[in-house]
Coordinates of C-alpha atoms in Angstrom, one line a residue:
X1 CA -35.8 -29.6 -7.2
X2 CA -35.1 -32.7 -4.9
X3 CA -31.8 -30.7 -3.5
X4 CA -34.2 -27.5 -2.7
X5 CA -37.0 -29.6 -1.6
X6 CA -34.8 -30.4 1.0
X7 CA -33.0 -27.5 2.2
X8 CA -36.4 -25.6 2.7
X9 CA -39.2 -27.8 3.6
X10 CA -39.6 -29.3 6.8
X11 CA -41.4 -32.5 5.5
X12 CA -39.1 -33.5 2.9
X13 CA -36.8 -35.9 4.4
X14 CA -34.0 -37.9 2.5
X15 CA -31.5 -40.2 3.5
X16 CA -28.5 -40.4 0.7
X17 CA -26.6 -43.2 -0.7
X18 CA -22.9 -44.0 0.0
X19 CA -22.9 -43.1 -3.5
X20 CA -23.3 -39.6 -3.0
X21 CA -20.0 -39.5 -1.5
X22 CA -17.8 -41.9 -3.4
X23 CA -15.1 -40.4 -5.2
X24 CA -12.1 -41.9 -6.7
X25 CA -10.4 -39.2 -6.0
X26 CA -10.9 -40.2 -2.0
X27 CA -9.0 -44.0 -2.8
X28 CA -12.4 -45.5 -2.3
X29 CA -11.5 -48.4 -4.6
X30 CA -11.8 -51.2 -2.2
X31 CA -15.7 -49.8 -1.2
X32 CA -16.7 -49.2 -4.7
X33 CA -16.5 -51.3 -8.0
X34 CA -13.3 -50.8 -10.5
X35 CA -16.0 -50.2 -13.7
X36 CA -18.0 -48.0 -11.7
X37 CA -17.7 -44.2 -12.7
X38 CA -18.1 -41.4 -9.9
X39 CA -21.7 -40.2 -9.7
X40 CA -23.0 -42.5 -12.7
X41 CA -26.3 -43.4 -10.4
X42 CA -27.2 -39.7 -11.7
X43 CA -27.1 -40.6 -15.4
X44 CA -30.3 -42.6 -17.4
X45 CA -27.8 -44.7 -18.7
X46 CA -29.8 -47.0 -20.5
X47 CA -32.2 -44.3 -21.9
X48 CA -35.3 -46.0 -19.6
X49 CA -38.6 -43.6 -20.1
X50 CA -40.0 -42.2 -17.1
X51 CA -42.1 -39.8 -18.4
X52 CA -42.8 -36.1 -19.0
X53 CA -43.2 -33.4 -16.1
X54 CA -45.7 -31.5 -15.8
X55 CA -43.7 -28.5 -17.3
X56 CA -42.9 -30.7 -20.2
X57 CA -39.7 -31.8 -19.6
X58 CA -38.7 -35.2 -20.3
X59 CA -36.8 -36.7 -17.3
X60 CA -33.7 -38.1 -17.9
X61 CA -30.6 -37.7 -16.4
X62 CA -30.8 -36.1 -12.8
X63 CA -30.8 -32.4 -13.3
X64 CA -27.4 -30.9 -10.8
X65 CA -27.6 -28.0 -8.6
X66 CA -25.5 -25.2 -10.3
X67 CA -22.9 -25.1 -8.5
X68 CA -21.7 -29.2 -10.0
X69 CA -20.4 -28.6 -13.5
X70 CA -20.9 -32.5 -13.8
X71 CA -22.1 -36.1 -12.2
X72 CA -18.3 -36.6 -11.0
X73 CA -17.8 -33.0 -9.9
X74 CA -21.3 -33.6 -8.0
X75 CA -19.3 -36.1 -5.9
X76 CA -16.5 -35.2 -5.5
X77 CA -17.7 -32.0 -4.3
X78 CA -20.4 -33.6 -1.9
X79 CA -17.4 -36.0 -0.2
X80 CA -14.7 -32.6 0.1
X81 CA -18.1 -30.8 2.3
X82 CA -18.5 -34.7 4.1
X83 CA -14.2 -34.2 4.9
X84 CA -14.3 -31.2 6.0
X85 CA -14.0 -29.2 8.9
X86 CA -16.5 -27.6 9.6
X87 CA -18.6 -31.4 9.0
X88 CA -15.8 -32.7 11.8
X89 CA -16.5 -29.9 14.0
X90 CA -20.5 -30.8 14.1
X91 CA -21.2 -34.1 12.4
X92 CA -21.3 -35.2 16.1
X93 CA -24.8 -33.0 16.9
X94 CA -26.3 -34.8 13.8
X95 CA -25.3 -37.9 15.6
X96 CA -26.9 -36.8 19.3
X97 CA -30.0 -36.2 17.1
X98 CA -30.9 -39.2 15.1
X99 CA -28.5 -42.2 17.3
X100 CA -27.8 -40.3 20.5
X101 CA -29.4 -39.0 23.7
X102 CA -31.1 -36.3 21.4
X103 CA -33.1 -38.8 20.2
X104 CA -36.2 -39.1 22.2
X105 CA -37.6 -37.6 25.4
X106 CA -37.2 -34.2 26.8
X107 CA -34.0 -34.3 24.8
X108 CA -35.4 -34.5 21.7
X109 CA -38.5 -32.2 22.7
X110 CA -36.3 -29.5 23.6
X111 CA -34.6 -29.5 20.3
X112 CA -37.8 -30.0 18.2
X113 CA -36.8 -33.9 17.1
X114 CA -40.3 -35.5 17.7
X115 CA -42.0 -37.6 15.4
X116 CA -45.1 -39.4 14.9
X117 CA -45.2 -41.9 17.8
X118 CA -45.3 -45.0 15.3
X119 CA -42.2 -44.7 14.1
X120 CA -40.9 -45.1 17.5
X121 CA -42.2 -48.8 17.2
X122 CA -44.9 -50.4 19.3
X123 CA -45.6 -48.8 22.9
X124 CA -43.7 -51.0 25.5
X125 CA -47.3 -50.7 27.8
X126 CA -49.7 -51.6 24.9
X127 CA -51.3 -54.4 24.6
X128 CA -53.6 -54.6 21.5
X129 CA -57.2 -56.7 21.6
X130 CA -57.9 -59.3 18.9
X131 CA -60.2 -56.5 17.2
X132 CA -57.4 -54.4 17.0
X133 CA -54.9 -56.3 15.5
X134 CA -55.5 -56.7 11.8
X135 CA -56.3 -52.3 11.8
X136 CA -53.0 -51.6 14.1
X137 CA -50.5 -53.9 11.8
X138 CA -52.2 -52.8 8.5
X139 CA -51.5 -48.6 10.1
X140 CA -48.0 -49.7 11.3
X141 CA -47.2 -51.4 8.1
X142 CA -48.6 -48.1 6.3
X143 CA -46.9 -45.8 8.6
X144 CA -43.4 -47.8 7.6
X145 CA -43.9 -47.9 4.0
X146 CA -44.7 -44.2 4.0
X147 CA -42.2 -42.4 6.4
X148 CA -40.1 -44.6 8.0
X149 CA -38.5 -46.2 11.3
X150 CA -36.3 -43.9 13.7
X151 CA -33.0 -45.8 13.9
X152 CA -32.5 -47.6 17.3
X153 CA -30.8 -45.4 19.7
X154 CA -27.4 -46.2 20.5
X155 CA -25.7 -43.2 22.2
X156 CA -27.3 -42.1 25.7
X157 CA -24.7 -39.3 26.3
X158 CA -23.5 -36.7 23.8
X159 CA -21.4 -38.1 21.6
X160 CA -17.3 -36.8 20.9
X161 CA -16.5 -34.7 18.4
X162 CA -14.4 -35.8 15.3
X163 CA -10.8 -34.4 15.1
X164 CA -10.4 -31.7 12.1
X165 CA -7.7 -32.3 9.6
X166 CA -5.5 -29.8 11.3
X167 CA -5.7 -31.4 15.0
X168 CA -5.4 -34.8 13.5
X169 CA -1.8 -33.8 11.9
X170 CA -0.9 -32.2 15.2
X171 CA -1.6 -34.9 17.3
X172 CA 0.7 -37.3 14.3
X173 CA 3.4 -35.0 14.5
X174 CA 3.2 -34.6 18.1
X175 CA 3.6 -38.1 18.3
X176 CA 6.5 -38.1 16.0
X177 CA 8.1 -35.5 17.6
X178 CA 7.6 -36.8 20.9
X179 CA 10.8 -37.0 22.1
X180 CA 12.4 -33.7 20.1
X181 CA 10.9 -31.4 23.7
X182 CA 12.1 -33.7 26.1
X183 CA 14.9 -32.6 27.8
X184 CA 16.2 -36.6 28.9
X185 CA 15.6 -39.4 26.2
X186 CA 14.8 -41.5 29.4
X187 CA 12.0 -40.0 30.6
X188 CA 8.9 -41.8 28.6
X189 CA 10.2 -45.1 28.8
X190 CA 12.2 -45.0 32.0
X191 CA 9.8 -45.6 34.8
X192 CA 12.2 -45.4 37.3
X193 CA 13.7 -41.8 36.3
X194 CA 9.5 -41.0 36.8
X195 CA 9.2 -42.3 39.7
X196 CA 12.5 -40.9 41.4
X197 CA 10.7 -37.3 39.5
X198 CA 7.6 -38.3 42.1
X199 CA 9.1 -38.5 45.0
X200 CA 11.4 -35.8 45.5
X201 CA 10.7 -33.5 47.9
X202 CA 8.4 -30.4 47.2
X203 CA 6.6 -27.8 49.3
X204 CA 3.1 -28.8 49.5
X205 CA 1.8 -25.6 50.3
X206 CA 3.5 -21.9 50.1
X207 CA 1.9 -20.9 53.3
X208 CA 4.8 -23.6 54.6
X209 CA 7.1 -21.4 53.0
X210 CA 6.8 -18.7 56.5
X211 CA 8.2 -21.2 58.6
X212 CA 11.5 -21.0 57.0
X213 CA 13.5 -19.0 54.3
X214 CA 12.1 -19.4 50.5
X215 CA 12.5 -22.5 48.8
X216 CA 15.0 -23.9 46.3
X217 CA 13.9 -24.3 42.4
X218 CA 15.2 -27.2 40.9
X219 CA 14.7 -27.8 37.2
X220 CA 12.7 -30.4 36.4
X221 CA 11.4 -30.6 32.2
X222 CA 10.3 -28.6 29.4
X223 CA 7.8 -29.4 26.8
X224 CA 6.5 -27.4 23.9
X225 CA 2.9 -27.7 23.5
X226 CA 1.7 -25.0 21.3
X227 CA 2.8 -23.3 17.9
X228 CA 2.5 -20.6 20.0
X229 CA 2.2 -18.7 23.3
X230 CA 0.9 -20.5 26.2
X231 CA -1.8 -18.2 27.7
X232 CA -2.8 -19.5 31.3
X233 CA -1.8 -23.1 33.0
X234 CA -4.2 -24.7 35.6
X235 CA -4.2 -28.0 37.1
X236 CA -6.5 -31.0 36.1
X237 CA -9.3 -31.1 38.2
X238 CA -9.7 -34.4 38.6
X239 CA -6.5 -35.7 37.3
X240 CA -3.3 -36.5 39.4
X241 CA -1.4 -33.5 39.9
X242 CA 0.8 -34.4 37.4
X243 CA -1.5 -33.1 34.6
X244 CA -1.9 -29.5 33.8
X245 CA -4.4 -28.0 31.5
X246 CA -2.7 -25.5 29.0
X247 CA -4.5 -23.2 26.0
X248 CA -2.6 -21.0 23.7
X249 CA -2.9 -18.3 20.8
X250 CA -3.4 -21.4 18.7
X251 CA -6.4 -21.9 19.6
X252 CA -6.0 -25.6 21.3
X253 CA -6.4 -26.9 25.0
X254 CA -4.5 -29.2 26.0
X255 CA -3.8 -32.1 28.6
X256 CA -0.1 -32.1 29.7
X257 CA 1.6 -35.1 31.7
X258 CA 3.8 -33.6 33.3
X259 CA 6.2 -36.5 34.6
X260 CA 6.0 -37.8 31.2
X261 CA 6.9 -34.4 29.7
X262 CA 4.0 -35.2 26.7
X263 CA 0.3 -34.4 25.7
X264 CA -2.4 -36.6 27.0
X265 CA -5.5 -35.2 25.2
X266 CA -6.1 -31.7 23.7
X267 CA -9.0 -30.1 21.8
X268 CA -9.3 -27.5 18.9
X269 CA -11.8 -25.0 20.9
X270 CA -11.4 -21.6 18.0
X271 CA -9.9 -20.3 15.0
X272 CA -8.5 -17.3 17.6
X273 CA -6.4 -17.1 20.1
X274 CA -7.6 -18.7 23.1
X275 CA -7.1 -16.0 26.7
X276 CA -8.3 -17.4 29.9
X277 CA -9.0 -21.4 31.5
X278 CA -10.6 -22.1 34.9
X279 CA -11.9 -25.6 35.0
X280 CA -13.9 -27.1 37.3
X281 CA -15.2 -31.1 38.6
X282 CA -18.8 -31.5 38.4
X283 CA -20.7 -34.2 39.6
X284 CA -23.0 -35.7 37.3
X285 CA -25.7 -35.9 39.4
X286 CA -26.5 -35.4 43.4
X287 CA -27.3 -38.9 44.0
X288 CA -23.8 -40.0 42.4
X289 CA -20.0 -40.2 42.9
X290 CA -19.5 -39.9 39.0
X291 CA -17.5 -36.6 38.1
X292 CA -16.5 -35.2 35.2
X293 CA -14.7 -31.9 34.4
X294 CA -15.7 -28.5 32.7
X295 CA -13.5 -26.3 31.0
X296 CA -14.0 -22.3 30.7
X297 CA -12.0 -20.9 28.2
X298 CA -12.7 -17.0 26.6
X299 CA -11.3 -16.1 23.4
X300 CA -10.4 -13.0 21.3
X301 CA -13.4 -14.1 19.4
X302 CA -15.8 -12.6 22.3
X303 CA -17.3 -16.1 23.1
X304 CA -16.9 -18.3 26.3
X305 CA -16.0 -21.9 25.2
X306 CA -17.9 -24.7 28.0
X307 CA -16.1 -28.2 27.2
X308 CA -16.9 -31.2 29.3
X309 CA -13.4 -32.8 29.5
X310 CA -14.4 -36.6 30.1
X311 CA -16.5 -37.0 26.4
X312 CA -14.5 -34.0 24.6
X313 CA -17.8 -32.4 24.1
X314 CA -18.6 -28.8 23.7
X315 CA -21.7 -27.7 26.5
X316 CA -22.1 -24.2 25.4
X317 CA -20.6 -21.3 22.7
X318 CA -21.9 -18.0 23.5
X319 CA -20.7 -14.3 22.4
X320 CA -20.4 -12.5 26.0
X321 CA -18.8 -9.5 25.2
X322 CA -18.4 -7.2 22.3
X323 CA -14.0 -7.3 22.7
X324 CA -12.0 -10.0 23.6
X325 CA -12.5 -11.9 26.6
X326 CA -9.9 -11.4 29.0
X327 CA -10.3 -12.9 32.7
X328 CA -12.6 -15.3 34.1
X329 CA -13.8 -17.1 37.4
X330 CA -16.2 -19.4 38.8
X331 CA -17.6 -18.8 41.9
X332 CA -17.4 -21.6 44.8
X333 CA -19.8 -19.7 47.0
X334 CA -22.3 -18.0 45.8
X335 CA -26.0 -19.6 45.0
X336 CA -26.5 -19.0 42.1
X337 CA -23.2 -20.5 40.8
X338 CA -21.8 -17.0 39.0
X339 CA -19.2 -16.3 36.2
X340 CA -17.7 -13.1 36.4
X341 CA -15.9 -11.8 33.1
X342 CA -13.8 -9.1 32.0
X343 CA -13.4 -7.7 28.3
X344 CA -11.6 -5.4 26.4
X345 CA -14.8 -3.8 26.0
X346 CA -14.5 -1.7 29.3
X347 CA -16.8 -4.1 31.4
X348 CA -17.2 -6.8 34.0
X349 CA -20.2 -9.2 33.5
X350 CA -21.6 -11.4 35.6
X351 CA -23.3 -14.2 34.6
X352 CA -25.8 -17.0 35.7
X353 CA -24.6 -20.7 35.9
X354 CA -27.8 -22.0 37.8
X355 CA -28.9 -23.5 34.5
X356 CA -26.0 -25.6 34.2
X357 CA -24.7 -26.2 37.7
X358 CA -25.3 -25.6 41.4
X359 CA -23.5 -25.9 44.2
X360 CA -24.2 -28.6 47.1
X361 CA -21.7 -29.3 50.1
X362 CA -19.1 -27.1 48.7
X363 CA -19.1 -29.3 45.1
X364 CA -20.1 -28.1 41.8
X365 CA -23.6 -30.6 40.8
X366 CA -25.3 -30.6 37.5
X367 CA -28.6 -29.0 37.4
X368 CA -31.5 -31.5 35.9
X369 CA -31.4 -31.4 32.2
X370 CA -28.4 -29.5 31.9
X371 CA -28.3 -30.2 28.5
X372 CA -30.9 -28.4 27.8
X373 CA -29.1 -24.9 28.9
X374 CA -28.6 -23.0 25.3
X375 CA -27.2 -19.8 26.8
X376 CA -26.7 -18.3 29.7
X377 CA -27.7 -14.9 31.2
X378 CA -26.2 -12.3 32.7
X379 CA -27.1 -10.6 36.0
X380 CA -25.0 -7.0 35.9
X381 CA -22.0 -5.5 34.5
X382 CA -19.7 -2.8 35.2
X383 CA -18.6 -0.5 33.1
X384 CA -15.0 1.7 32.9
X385 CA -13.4 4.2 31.4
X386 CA -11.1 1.9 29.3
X387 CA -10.4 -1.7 28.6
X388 CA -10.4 -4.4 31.0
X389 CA -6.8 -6.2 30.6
X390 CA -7.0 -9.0 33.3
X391 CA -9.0 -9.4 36.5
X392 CA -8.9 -10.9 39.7
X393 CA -11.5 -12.2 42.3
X394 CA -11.5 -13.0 46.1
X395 CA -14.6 -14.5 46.5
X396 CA -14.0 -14.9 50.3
X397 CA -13.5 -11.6 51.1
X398 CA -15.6 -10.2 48.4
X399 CA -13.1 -8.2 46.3
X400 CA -13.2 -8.0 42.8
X401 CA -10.3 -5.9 40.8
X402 CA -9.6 -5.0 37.8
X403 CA -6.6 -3.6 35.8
X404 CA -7.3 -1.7 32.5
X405 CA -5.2 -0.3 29.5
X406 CA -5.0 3.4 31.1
X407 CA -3.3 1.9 33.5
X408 CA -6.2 2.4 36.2
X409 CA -7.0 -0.2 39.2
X410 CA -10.3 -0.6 40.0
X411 CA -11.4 -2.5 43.3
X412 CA -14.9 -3.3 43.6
X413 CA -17.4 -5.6 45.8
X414 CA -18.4 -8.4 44.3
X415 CA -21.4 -8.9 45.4
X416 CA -23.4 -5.2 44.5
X417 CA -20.6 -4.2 41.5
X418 CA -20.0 -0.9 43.5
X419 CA -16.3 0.2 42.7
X420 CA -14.8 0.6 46.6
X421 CA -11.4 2.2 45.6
X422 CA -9.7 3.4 41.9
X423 CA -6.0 3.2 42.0
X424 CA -3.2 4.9 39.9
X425 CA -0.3 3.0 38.4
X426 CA 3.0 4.1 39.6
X427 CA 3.6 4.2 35.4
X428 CA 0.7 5.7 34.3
X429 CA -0.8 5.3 31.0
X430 CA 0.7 1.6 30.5
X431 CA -1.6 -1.3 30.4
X432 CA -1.9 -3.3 33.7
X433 CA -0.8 -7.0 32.5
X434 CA -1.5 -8.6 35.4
X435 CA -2.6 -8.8 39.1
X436 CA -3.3 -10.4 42.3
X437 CA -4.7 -10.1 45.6
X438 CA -2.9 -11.6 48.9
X439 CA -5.1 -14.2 50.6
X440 CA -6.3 -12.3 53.4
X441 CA -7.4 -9.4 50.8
X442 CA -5.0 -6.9 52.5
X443 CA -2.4 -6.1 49.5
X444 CA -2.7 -6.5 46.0
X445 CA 0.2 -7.0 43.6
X446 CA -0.2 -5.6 40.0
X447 CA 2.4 -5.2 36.8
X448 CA 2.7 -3.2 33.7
X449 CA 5.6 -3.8 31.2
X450 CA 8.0 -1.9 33.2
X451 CA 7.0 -1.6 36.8
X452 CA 5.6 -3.9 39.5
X453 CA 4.2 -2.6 42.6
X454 CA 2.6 -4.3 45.8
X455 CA 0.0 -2.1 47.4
X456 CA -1.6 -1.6 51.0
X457 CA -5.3 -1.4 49.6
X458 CA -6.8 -0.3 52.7
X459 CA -4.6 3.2 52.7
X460 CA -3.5 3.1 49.4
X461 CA -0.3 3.3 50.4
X462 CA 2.8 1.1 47.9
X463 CA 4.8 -1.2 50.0
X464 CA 6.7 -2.8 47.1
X465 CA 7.9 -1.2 43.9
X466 CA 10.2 -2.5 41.6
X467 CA 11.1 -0.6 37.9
X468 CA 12.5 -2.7 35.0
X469 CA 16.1 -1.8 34.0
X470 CA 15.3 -1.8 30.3
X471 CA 13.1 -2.7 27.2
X472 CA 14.7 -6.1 27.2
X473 CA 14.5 -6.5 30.9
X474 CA 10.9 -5.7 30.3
X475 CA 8.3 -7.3 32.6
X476 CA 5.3 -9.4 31.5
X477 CA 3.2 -11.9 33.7
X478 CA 3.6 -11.9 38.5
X479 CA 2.6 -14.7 40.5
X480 CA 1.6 -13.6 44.1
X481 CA 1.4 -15.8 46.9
X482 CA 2.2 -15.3 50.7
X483 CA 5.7 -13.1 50.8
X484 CA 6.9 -14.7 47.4
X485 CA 6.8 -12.6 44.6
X486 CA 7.9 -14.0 41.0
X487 CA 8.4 -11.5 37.9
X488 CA 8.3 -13.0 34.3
X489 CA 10.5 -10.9 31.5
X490 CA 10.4 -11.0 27.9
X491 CA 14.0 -11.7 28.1
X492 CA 12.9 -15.5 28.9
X493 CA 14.0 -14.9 32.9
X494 CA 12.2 -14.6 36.3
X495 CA 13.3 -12.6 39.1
X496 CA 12.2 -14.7 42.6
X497 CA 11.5 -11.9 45.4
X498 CA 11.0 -12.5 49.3
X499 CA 9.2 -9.5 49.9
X500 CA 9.5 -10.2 54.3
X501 CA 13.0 -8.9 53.3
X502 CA 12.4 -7.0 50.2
X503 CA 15.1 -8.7 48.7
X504 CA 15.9 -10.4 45.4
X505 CA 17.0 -14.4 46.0
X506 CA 16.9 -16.2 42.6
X507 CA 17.3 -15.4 38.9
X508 CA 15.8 -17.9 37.2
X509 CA 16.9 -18.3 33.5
X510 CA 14.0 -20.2 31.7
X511 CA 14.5 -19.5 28.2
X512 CA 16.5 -17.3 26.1
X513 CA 15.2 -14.6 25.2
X514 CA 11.1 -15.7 24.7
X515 CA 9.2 -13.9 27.0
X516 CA 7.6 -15.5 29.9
X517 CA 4.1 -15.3 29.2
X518 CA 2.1 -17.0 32.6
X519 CA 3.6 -18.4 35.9
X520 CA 1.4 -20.8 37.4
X521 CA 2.1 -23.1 41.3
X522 CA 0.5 -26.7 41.8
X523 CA 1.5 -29.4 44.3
X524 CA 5.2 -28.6 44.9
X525 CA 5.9 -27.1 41.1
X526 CA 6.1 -23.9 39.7
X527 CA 5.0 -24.2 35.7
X528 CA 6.2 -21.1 33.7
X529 CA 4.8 -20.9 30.2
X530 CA 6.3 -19.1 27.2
X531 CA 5.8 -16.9 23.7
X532 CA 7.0 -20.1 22.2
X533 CA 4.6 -22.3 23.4
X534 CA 6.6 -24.2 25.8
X535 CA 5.9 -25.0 29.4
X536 CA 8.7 -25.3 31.8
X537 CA 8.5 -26.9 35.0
X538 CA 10.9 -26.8 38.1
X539 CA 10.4 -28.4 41.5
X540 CA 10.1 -25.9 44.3
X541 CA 11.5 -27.2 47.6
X542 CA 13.0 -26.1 51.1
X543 CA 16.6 -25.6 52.1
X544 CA 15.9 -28.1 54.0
X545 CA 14.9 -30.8 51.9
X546 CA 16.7 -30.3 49.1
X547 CA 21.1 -30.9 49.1
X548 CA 22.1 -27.4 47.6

């Protein structure tokens, strides 16, 4: 009755004993007494008579919810729900709520976790008169006896969440492993070999790259980081440009060191394969030079993942589509601060931020009570004719396309939705995998699995098209930048094209046969991920700088 009582009224409260929980099957020998039995606290051991119900039952031993076949199954039970995951994955909210910033003021209004003001203790700003004194401590005393205290508050900003069994043994046998991915034993204790890694000439910026002929790529590491296919690799924020943020199809983001070849951080954001990352540095509030970063991840469960980076907490779940997420972006420009979507579901979204963030001086703030944001809402959405395989936005020169599974190409203006221009694929019916738009908006690259074409998008007309060979030369993932153009194969190479010549300069042979899954550029490197869950990273440098 106790265990109902609880689940479905709103005035029973109950705190439980470590007792409820200690099982000897958990090793909990050195917490709990050697002739103590599991659960015996629910027996009437020594027969004591408490009386007869008012159905007519005698009470005895505590009566077990059905599904407890016994006192010891009772606790064991409770303590394998207290492990488990799904407890790991939100124990931290409970915390917020009864130690945490959840605890009192508009927090814990917003979230309907008020109480009678006495058990807050004493009012800082009262002052009680003689006459008052004997009533007030006799109604605090009452008020304590009755209900309770609320525990001091010890947390003033949301508290981490605990790692689940499965992250826990990842991040122990990532740390065994350590070493197995990295291509020279030297490199994590060797601070010299990092250093020398550091300072090695890169191209800063691939607009340098039109003063002189392409670069050179020099191989620099590999490190697996996922059980499985890396999906997108952006830099850190706030970090050095050494670390990269990386999500895969198992359903982690991580934090990747890159002259250290190993994993900083990482989080366990879904059970399902995780498809597109932007992330973001906020600042905590206008008046401040504290920053922290968000991370935007979709997933093929439909949702948009919000994670603030600094405290490994998790700002917002929400459901935005009714097909997997594909593409995301975050506008730097706009007020309100928009995020634009794309699904499988044959539409573009746009959504609201200005519940959660705002821009000020070209820098992402925190909107007051941010915390307070459940969801987000969305302002319009296009629809098409078939799914939405990637996106890709220009917010500067408001352009907004999309490649679908028809193998259409949509561009459309940002700002109203209207679709300007549809484009065909030179291989129709193949699903666009990927594409970009030059920086001045005047050509846009796009890919299928067996042609890649640049196009002139105010006439339409293809400057640039390049057929695969065969199905194992297949293409994959572009990156598009400038007059560099780099296809990724699922044969595990990438063909390096200067497109002022139309000419092919580099092969590049970054895994053996394991596709090339997402080609990302940051500070000097070109990071290519792969179907195996690695990341490969090469230096890319001039001619000039480097001794070829």
């Amino acid at each position: 009755d106790t265990w109902k009582g609880v689940l479905t009224s709103d005035s029973d409260v109950k705190e439980l004993l470590p007792e409820f929980y200690m099982s000897s099957q958990f090793n909990d020998d050195e917490d709990y007494e050697e002739h103590h039995q599991d659960g015996e606290f629910l027996l009437n051991q020594f027969d004591i008579d408490f009386g007869i119900r008012h159905d007519d039952v005698r009470v005895g031993d505590v009566l077990l919810p059905p599904w407890a076949e016994n006192e010891r199954d009772f606790v064991y039970k409770m303590r394998l729900a207290l492990e488990s995951d799904y407890v790991s994955q939100h124990l931290h909210e409970w915390i917020d709520l009864i130690f945490g910033y959840k605890q009192r003021g508009e927090e814990a209004r917003q979230t309907d976790n008020l109480f009678h003001y006495l058990t807050y203790g004493v009012p800082d700003n009262h002052i009680p008169t003689s006459t008052e004194q004997y009533d007030e401590q006799l109604s605090l005393e009452t008020q304590i006896l009755e209900f309770g205290q609320v525990p001091k508050q010890l947390f003033f900003m949301p508290h981490p969440r605990k790692l689940t069994k499965y992250e826990l043994e990842e991040y122990k046998e990532r740390e065994k492993n350590s070493d197995i991915n990295i291509p020279s034993a030297s490199i994590d204790n060797d601070n010299n070999e990092i250093e020398l890694k550091l300072i090695r000439p890169r191209i800063q910026s691939l607009s340098s790259i039109e003063q002189y002929d392409l670069g050179q790529f020099e191989f620099d590491s590999i490190c697996r980081l996922h059980k499985t296919a890396v999906r997108r690799i952006v830099p850190h924020p706030l970090l050095p440009s050494t670390h990269l943020l990386t999500i895969g199809d198992d359903g982690f983001l991580r934090n990747y060191m890159v002259d250290r070849s190993k994993i900083d951080t990482f989080y366990f954001i879904s059970s399902r394969p995780l498809t597109c990352l932007k992330s973001i540095p906020v600042y905590v509030s206008i008046n401040t030079t504290e920053r922290c970063s968000l991370a935007f991840i979709g997933s093929y469960d439909h949702s948009l993942y919000i994670y603030n980076l600094e405290t490994g907490t998790s700002l917002l779940s929400q459901v935005l589509h009714d097909d997997i997420i594909t593409d995301l972006y975050i506008t730097n420009r706009s007020t309100p601060t928009l995020l634009c979507t794309s699904s499988n579901d044959a539409t573009v979204r746009i959504w609201s931020l200005e519940n959660l963030i705002s821009i000020h001086n070209d820098s992402y703030i925190f909107q007051t009570n941010y915390h307070l944001s459940s969801i987000i809402h969305m302002q319009y959405d296009i629809t098409f004719d078939s799914s939405c395989t990637c996106m890709y936005v220009l917010e500067e020169h408001c352009l907004l396309t999309v490649g679908c599974q028809d193998g259409s190409i949509y561009i459309c203006n940002f700002q109203t939705g209207g679709i300007l221009k549809q484009l065909t694929s030179t291989s129709p019916s193949l699903p666009i995998l990927s594409l970009s738009l030059r920086s001045d908006g005047l050509f846009l690259a796009y890919i299928s699995s067996r042609a890649v074409t640049v196009v002139d998008i105010i006439t339409g007309t293809d400057v640039f098209t390049k057929t695969c060979l065969s199905d194992e030369q297949s293409f994959n993932t572009l990156f598009y930048s400038s007059h560099m153009l780099i296809i990724g194969l699922i044969n595990g190479s990438c063909d390096v094209w200067n497109l002022r010549i139309c000419e092919k300069i580099y092969t590049l042979n970054i895994s053996d046969n394991i596709s090339i899954t997402t080609i990302t550029y940051n500070d000097g490197m070109f990071f290519f991920g792969t179907n195996d869950g690695s990341v490969h990273s090469y230096v890319f440098a001039s001619r000039h700088q480097l001794s070829i």
